[in-house]
Amino acid sequence: MDKNNLEYATLAGGCFWCVESCFHMLKGVESVTSGYSGGHKDNPTYEEVCTGTTGHAEVVEIAFDPKIISFKQLLEVFWFLHNPTTLNRQGNDIGTQYRSSIFYHSEKQKQEAEESMKESEAKQEWNGKYVTEIVPFKKFWPAEAYHQGYYNANPTQPYCSAVVGPKIQKFKKHFGEMGWLNEKAEN
């Protein structure tokens, strides 16, 4: 992987624990960091973001090699991993911090995000109109250390075993069949 030519994607698709583990498994992804973006508070804490008053969403910041995986391919995974038709909600997680958002880093990403959303919505992969916001990236705040790699460190935690684990299995089946996963992720 060419670390000098990495690009970044910042995506909000509900609880960051639910999407972080999946993006880590993709070929061409160098790193995935859980954090916060889209709000008005500097250095927000998890507790502050959970109040819904900071304006921040739970996000993942993905460093990827565009020669191996494209931004549009990352968006295919994004649409698969969460329901973009529910406003400020994913499953039982409710609040603006769980909104569906794409924080674009360039005009090219903005255009690709708009095209990808139209394509996914036209396929009717989810029942309803997409409410995903496509907004310019401004700042990313990494979440506290205990949130990084949370599922891998806590697979038997009740939320992880009931929500995250099944999502990962569905993801592995779908994207493993497409050949997008690192070899160790397919086990």
PDB file of C-alpha atoms in Angstrom:
ATOM      1  CA  MET A   1       0.000   0.000   0.000  1.00  0.00           C
ATOM      2  CA  ASP A   2       1.339   3.430  -0.947  1.00  0.00           C
ATOM      3  CA  LYS A   3       1.042   5.393   2.305  1.00  0.00           C
ATOM      4  CA  ASN A   4       2.142   8.612   0.576  1.00  0.00           C
ATOM      5  CA  ASN A   5      -0.970   8.647  -1.619  1.00  0.00           C
ATOM      6  CA  LEU A   6      -3.642   7.865   0.937  1.00  0.00           C
ATOM      7  CA  GLU A   7      -6.982   9.640   0.741  1.00  0.00           C
ATOM      8  CA  TYR A   8      -9.575  10.087   3.480  1.00  0.00           C
ATOM      9  CA  ALA A   9     -13.290   9.413   3.755  1.00  0.00           C
ATOM     10  CA  THR A  10     -15.352  10.593   6.722  1.00  0.00           C
ATOM     11  CA  LEU A  11     -18.690   8.807   7.038  1.00  0.00           C
ATOM     12  CA  ALA A  12     -21.502   8.744   9.602  1.00  0.00           C
ATOM     13  CA  GLY A  13     -23.777   5.707   9.538  1.00  0.00           C
ATOM     14  CA  GLY A  14     -25.070   5.356  13.074  1.00  0.00           C
ATOM     15  CA  CYS A  15     -23.014   3.947  15.916  1.00  0.00           C
ATOM     16  CA  PHE A  16     -19.347   4.005  14.967  1.00  0.00           C
ATOM     17  CA  TRP A  17     -18.798   0.604  16.582  1.00  0.00           C
ATOM     18  CA  CYS A  18     -21.136  -0.870  13.945  1.00  0.00           C
ATOM     19  CA  VAL A  19     -19.196   0.333  10.923  1.00  0.00           C
ATOM     20  CA  GLU A  20     -15.586   0.609  12.097  1.00  0.00           C
ATOM     21  CA  SER A  21     -14.906  -3.129  12.174  1.00  0.00           C
ATOM     22  CA  CYS A  22     -16.283  -3.684   8.678  1.00  0.00           C
ATOM     23  CA  PHE A  23     -14.291  -0.933   6.977  1.00  0.00           C
ATOM     24  CA  HIS A  24     -11.119  -2.303   8.632  1.00  0.00           C
ATOM     25  CA  MET A  25     -11.585  -5.572   6.705  1.00  0.00           C
ATOM     26  CA  LEU A  26     -11.486  -4.028   3.233  1.00  0.00           C
ATOM     27  CA  LYS A  27      -8.494  -4.358   0.919  1.00  0.00           C
ATOM     28  CA  GLY A  28      -6.909  -0.943   0.451  1.00  0.00           C
ATOM     29  CA  VAL A  29      -7.981   0.486   3.816  1.00  0.00           C
ATOM     30  CA  GLU A  30      -4.967   1.558   5.860  1.00  0.00           C
ATOM     31  CA  SER A  31      -6.809   2.675   9.007  1.00  0.00           C
ATOM     32  CA  VAL A  32     -10.239   3.404  10.427  1.00  0.00           C
ATOM     33  CA  THR A  33     -10.637   5.759  13.367  1.00  0.00           C
ATOM     34  CA  SER A  34     -13.875   6.297  15.277  1.00  0.00           C
ATOM     35  CA  GLY A  35     -14.644   9.895  16.148  1.00  0.00           C
ATOM     36  CA  TYR A  36     -16.890  12.896  15.816  1.00  0.00           C
ATOM     37  CA  SER A  37     -17.539  15.428  13.059  1.00  0.00           C
ATOM     38  CA  GLY A  38     -20.109  17.932  11.865  1.00  0.00           C
ATOM     39  CA  GLY A  39     -20.667  19.837  15.085  1.00  0.00           C
ATOM     40  CA  HIS A  40     -19.732  23.105  16.741  1.00  0.00           C
ATOM     41  CA  LYS A  41     -17.920  21.934  19.899  1.00  0.00           C
ATOM     42  CA  ASP A  42     -14.131  21.580  19.906  1.00  0.00           C
ATOM     43  CA  ASN A  43     -12.702  18.388  21.430  1.00  0.00           C
ATOM     44  CA  PRO A  44     -16.087  16.820  22.210  1.00  0.00           C
ATOM     45  CA  THR A  45     -16.339  13.854  24.540  1.00  0.00           C
ATOM     46  CA  TYR A  46     -18.548  10.827  23.972  1.00  0.00           C
ATOM     47  CA  GLU A  47     -20.774  11.904  26.853  1.00  0.00           C
ATOM     48  CA  GLU A  48     -21.220  15.372  25.294  1.00  0.00           C
ATOM     49  CA  VAL A  49     -21.953  13.981  21.835  1.00  0.00           C
ATOM     50  CA  CYS A  50     -24.541  11.602  23.335  1.00  0.00           C
ATOM     51  CA  THR A  51     -26.552  14.593  24.620  1.00  0.00           C
ATOM     52  CA  GLY A  52     -27.216  15.648  21.029  1.00  0.00           C
ATOM     53  CA  THR A  53     -26.265  19.252  21.839  1.00  0.00           C
ATOM     54  CA  THR A  54     -22.815  19.387  20.168  1.00  0.00           C
ATOM     55  CA  GLY A  55     -24.092  18.940  16.609  1.00  0.00           C
ATOM     56  CA  HIS A  56     -21.546  16.176  16.058  1.00  0.00           C
ATOM     57  CA  ALA A  57     -22.255  12.795  14.497  1.00  0.00           C
ATOM     58  CA  GLU A  58     -20.466   9.581  15.366  1.00  0.00           C
ATOM     59  CA  VAL A  59     -18.219   9.009  12.343  1.00  0.00           C
ATOM     60  CA  VAL A  60     -15.406   6.876  11.052  1.00  0.00           C
ATOM     61  CA  GLU A  61     -12.418   8.435   9.344  1.00  0.00           C
ATOM     62  CA  ILE A  62     -11.037   6.005   6.769  1.00  0.00           C
ATOM     63  CA  ALA A  63      -7.522   6.295   5.328  1.00  0.00           C
ATOM     64  CA  PHE A  64      -7.485   4.387   2.046  1.00  0.00           C
ATOM     65  CA  ASP A  65      -5.335   3.788  -1.013  1.00  0.00           C
ATOM     66  CA  PRO A  66      -7.396   4.849  -4.063  1.00  0.00           C
ATOM     67  CA  LYS A  67      -5.280   2.586  -6.276  1.00  0.00           C
ATOM     68  CA  ILE A  68      -6.728  -0.412  -4.403  1.00  0.00           C
ATOM     69  CA  ILE A  69     -10.212   0.749  -3.345  1.00  0.00           C
ATOM     70  CA  SER A  70     -12.077   3.781  -4.627  1.00  0.00           C
ATOM     71  CA  PHE A  71     -14.167   6.285  -2.708  1.00  0.00           C
ATOM     72  CA  LYS A  72     -17.227   5.052  -4.637  1.00  0.00           C
ATOM     73  CA  GLN A  73     -16.504   1.483  -3.492  1.00  0.00           C
ATOM     74  CA  LEU A  74     -16.310   2.711   0.106  1.00  0.00           C
ATOM     75  CA  LEU A  75     -19.706   4.322  -0.454  1.00  0.00           C
ATOM     76  CA  GLU A  76     -21.128   0.991  -1.672  1.00  0.00           C
ATOM     77  CA  VAL A  77     -20.105  -0.436   1.701  1.00  0.00           C
ATOM     78  CA  PHE A  78     -21.521   2.624   3.482  1.00  0.00           C
ATOM     79  CA  TRP A  79     -24.970   2.186   1.861  1.00  0.00           C
ATOM     80  CA  PHE A  80     -24.898  -1.529   2.709  1.00  0.00           C
ATOM     81  CA  LEU A  81     -23.983  -1.048   6.389  1.00  0.00           C
ATOM     82  CA  HIS A  82     -26.703   1.330   7.524  1.00  0.00           C
ATOM     83  CA  ASN A  83     -30.220   2.455   6.688  1.00  0.00           C
ATOM     84  CA  PRO A  84     -29.936   5.847   4.945  1.00  0.00           C
ATOM     85  CA  THR A  85     -33.714   6.378   4.995  1.00  0.00           C
ATOM     86  CA  THR A  86     -34.110   6.901   8.746  1.00  0.00           C
ATOM     87  CA  LEU A  87     -33.560  10.441   9.992  1.00  0.00           C
ATOM     88  CA  ASN A  88     -31.312  10.658  13.048  1.00  0.00           C
ATOM     89  CA  ARG A  89     -31.702   6.978  13.812  1.00  0.00           C
ATOM     90  CA  GLN A  90     -30.162   3.555  13.260  1.00  0.00           C
ATOM     91  CA  GLY A  91     -32.136   0.772  14.893  1.00  0.00           C
ATOM     92  CA  ASN A  92     -32.594   1.618  18.564  1.00  0.00           C
ATOM     93  CA  ASP A  93     -29.888   4.330  18.431  1.00  0.00           C
ATOM     94  CA  ILE A  94     -31.792   7.616  18.218  1.00  0.00           C
ATOM     95  CA  GLY A  95     -30.481  11.188  18.005  1.00  0.00           C
ATOM     96  CA  THR A  96     -28.679  13.554  15.653  1.00  0.00           C
ATOM     97  CA  GLN A  97     -25.380  11.895  16.580  1.00  0.00           C
ATOM     98  CA  TYR A  98     -26.595   8.779  14.680  1.00  0.00           C
ATOM     99  CA  ARG A  99     -27.506  10.603  11.461  1.00  0.00           C
ATOM    100  CA  SER A 100     -26.449   9.443   8.017  1.00  0.00           C
ATOM    101  CA  SER A 101     -23.784  11.785   6.606  1.00  0.00           C
ATOM    102  CA  ILE A 102     -20.994  11.916   4.077  1.00  0.00           C
ATOM    103  CA  PHE A 103     -18.396  14.571   4.897  1.00  0.00           C
ATOM    104  CA  TYR A 104     -16.653  15.117   1.569  1.00  0.00           C
ATOM    105  CA  HIS A 105     -12.970  16.094   1.422  1.00  0.00           C
ATOM    106  CA  SER A 106     -12.990  17.371  -2.191  1.00  0.00           C
ATOM    107  CA  GLU A 107     -15.334  18.408  -4.974  1.00  0.00           C
ATOM    108  CA  LYS A 108     -14.650  15.029  -6.602  1.00  0.00           C
ATOM    109  CA  GLN A 109     -15.841  13.234  -3.449  1.00  0.00           C
ATOM    110  CA  LYS A 110     -18.917  15.470  -3.332  1.00  0.00           C
ATOM    111  CA  GLN A 111     -19.822  14.597  -6.925  1.00  0.00           C
ATOM    112  CA  GLU A 112     -19.175  10.880  -6.393  1.00  0.00           C
ATOM    113  CA  ALA A 113     -21.247  10.917  -3.179  1.00  0.00           C
ATOM    114  CA  GLU A 114     -24.188  12.564  -4.944  1.00  0.00           C
ATOM    115  CA  GLU A 115     -23.989  10.089  -7.843  1.00  0.00           C
ATOM    116  CA  SER A 116     -23.605   7.110  -5.534  1.00  0.00           C
ATOM    117  CA  MET A 117     -26.596   8.136  -3.430  1.00  0.00           C
ATOM    118  CA  LYS A 118     -28.788   8.506  -6.534  1.00  0.00           C
ATOM    119  CA  GLU A 119     -27.655   5.117  -7.832  1.00  0.00           C
ATOM    120  CA  SER A 120     -28.246   3.353  -4.523  1.00  0.00           C
ATOM    121  CA  GLU A 121     -31.635   4.993  -4.022  1.00  0.00           C
ATOM    122  CA  ALA A 122     -32.673   4.070  -7.592  1.00  0.00           C
ATOM    123  CA  LYS A 123     -31.827   0.405  -6.881  1.00  0.00           C
ATOM    124  CA  GLN A 124     -34.280   0.572  -3.970  1.00  0.00           C
ATOM    125  CA  GLU A 125     -31.822  -1.201  -1.695  1.00  0.00           C
ATOM    126  CA  TRP A 126     -33.658   0.470   1.201  1.00  0.00           C
ATOM    127  CA  ASN A 127     -37.375   1.186   1.355  1.00  0.00           C
ATOM    128  CA  GLY A 128     -37.870   4.946   1.265  1.00  0.00           C
ATOM    129  CA  LYS A 129     -36.191   8.210   0.345  1.00  0.00           C
ATOM    130  CA  TYR A 130     -32.591   8.680   1.485  1.00  0.00           C
ATOM    131  CA  VAL A 131     -32.031  11.367   4.125  1.00  0.00           C
ATOM    132  CA  THR A 132     -28.226  11.216   4.054  1.00  0.00           C
ATOM    133  CA  GLU A 133     -26.620  14.637   4.201  1.00  0.00           C
ATOM    134  CA  ILE A 134     -23.643  15.328   1.931  1.00  0.00           C
ATOM    135  CA  VAL A 135     -21.684  18.169   3.510  1.00  0.00           C
ATOM    136  CA  PRO A 136     -18.146  19.555   3.407  1.00  0.00           C
ATOM    137  CA  PHE A 137     -15.632  18.053   5.810  1.00  0.00           C
ATOM    138  CA  LYS A 138     -14.392  20.599   8.350  1.00  0.00           C
ATOM    139  CA  LYS A 139     -12.819  18.871  11.336  1.00  0.00           C
ATOM    140  CA  PHE A 140     -12.476  15.383  12.770  1.00  0.00           C
ATOM    141  CA  TRP A 141     -12.125  14.709  16.467  1.00  0.00           C
ATOM    142  CA  PRO A 142     -10.941  11.171  17.359  1.00  0.00           C
ATOM    143  CA  ALA A 143     -13.111   9.397  19.919  1.00  0.00           C
ATOM    144  CA  GLU A 144     -11.695   8.250  23.224  1.00  0.00           C
ATOM    145  CA  ALA A 145      -9.210   5.357  23.082  1.00  0.00           C
ATOM    146  CA  TYR A 146     -11.682   2.799  24.434  1.00  0.00           C
ATOM    147  CA  HIS A 147     -13.919   3.325  21.363  1.00  0.00           C
ATOM    148  CA  GLN A 148     -11.151   2.395  18.900  1.00  0.00           C
ATOM    149  CA  GLY A 149     -11.499  -1.233  17.829  1.00  0.00           C
ATOM    150  CA  TYR A 150     -14.352  -1.567  20.312  1.00  0.00           C
ATOM    151  CA  TYR A 151     -16.032  -4.590  18.767  1.00  0.00           C
ATOM    152  CA  ASN A 152     -12.792  -6.568  18.457  1.00  0.00           C
ATOM    153  CA  ALA A 153     -12.014  -5.887  22.125  1.00  0.00           C
ATOM    154  CA  ASN A 154     -15.602  -6.520  23.342  1.00  0.00           C
ATOM    155  CA  PRO A 155     -17.381  -9.010  21.038  1.00  0.00           C
ATOM    156  CA  THR A 156     -19.467 -10.477  23.878  1.00  0.00           C
ATOM    157  CA  GLN A 157     -20.665  -7.104  25.188  1.00  0.00           C
ATOM    158  CA  PRO A 158     -24.493  -7.260  24.776  1.00  0.00           C
ATOM    159  CA  TYR A 159     -24.792  -4.477  22.162  1.00  0.00           C
ATOM    160  CA  CYS A 160     -21.873  -5.926  20.199  1.00  0.00           C
ATOM    161  CA  SER A 161     -23.194  -9.484  20.181  1.00  0.00           C
ATOM    162  CA  ALA A 162     -26.783  -8.446  19.369  1.00  0.00           C
ATOM    163  CA  VAL A 163     -26.168  -5.639  16.848  1.00  0.00           C
ATOM    164  CA  VAL A 164     -22.562  -5.398  15.650  1.00  0.00           C
ATOM    165  CA  GLY A 165     -21.774  -9.114  15.316  1.00  0.00           C
ATOM    166  CA  PRO A 166     -24.691  -9.954  12.993  1.00  0.00           C
ATOM    167  CA  LYS A 167     -23.926  -6.872  10.866  1.00  0.00           C
ATOM    168  CA  ILE A 168     -20.302  -8.008  10.489  1.00  0.00           C
ATOM    169  CA  GLN A 169     -21.383 -11.513   9.438  1.00  0.00           C
ATOM    170  CA  LYS A 170     -23.763 -10.105   6.801  1.00  0.00           C
ATOM    171  CA  PHE A 171     -21.001  -7.760   5.579  1.00  0.00           C
ATOM    172  CA  LYS A 172     -18.410 -10.573   5.375  1.00  0.00           C
ATOM    173  CA  LYS A 173     -20.743 -12.756   3.362  1.00  0.00           C
ATOM    174  CA  HIS A 174     -21.663 -10.037   0.866  1.00  0.00           C
ATOM    175  CA  PHE A 175     -18.279  -8.387   0.365  1.00  0.00           C
ATOM    176  CA  GLY A 176     -16.313 -11.617   0.735  1.00  0.00           C
ATOM    177  CA  GLU A 177     -18.208 -12.975  -2.261  1.00  0.00           C
ATOM    178  CA  MET A 178     -17.176  -9.826  -4.152  1.00  0.00           C
ATOM    179  CA  GLY A 179     -13.499 -10.373  -3.239  1.00  0.00           C
ATOM    180  CA  TRP A 180     -13.158  -7.050  -1.419  1.00  0.00           C
ATOM    181  CA  LEU A 181     -11.968  -8.411   1.936  1.00  0.00           C
ATOM    182  CA  ASN A 182      -8.466  -8.920   3.255  1.00  0.00           C
ATOM    183  CA  GLU A 183      -7.687 -12.638   3.448  1.00  0.00           C
ATOM    184  CA  LYS A 184      -7.637 -12.696   7.255  1.00  0.00           C
ATOM    185  CA  ALA A 185     -11.060 -10.979   7.373  1.00  0.00           C
ATOM    186  CA  GLU A 186     -12.700 -13.759   5.379  1.00  0.00           C
ATOM    187  CA  ASN A 187     -12.171 -16.404   8.072  1.00  0.00           C
TER     188      ASN A 187
END
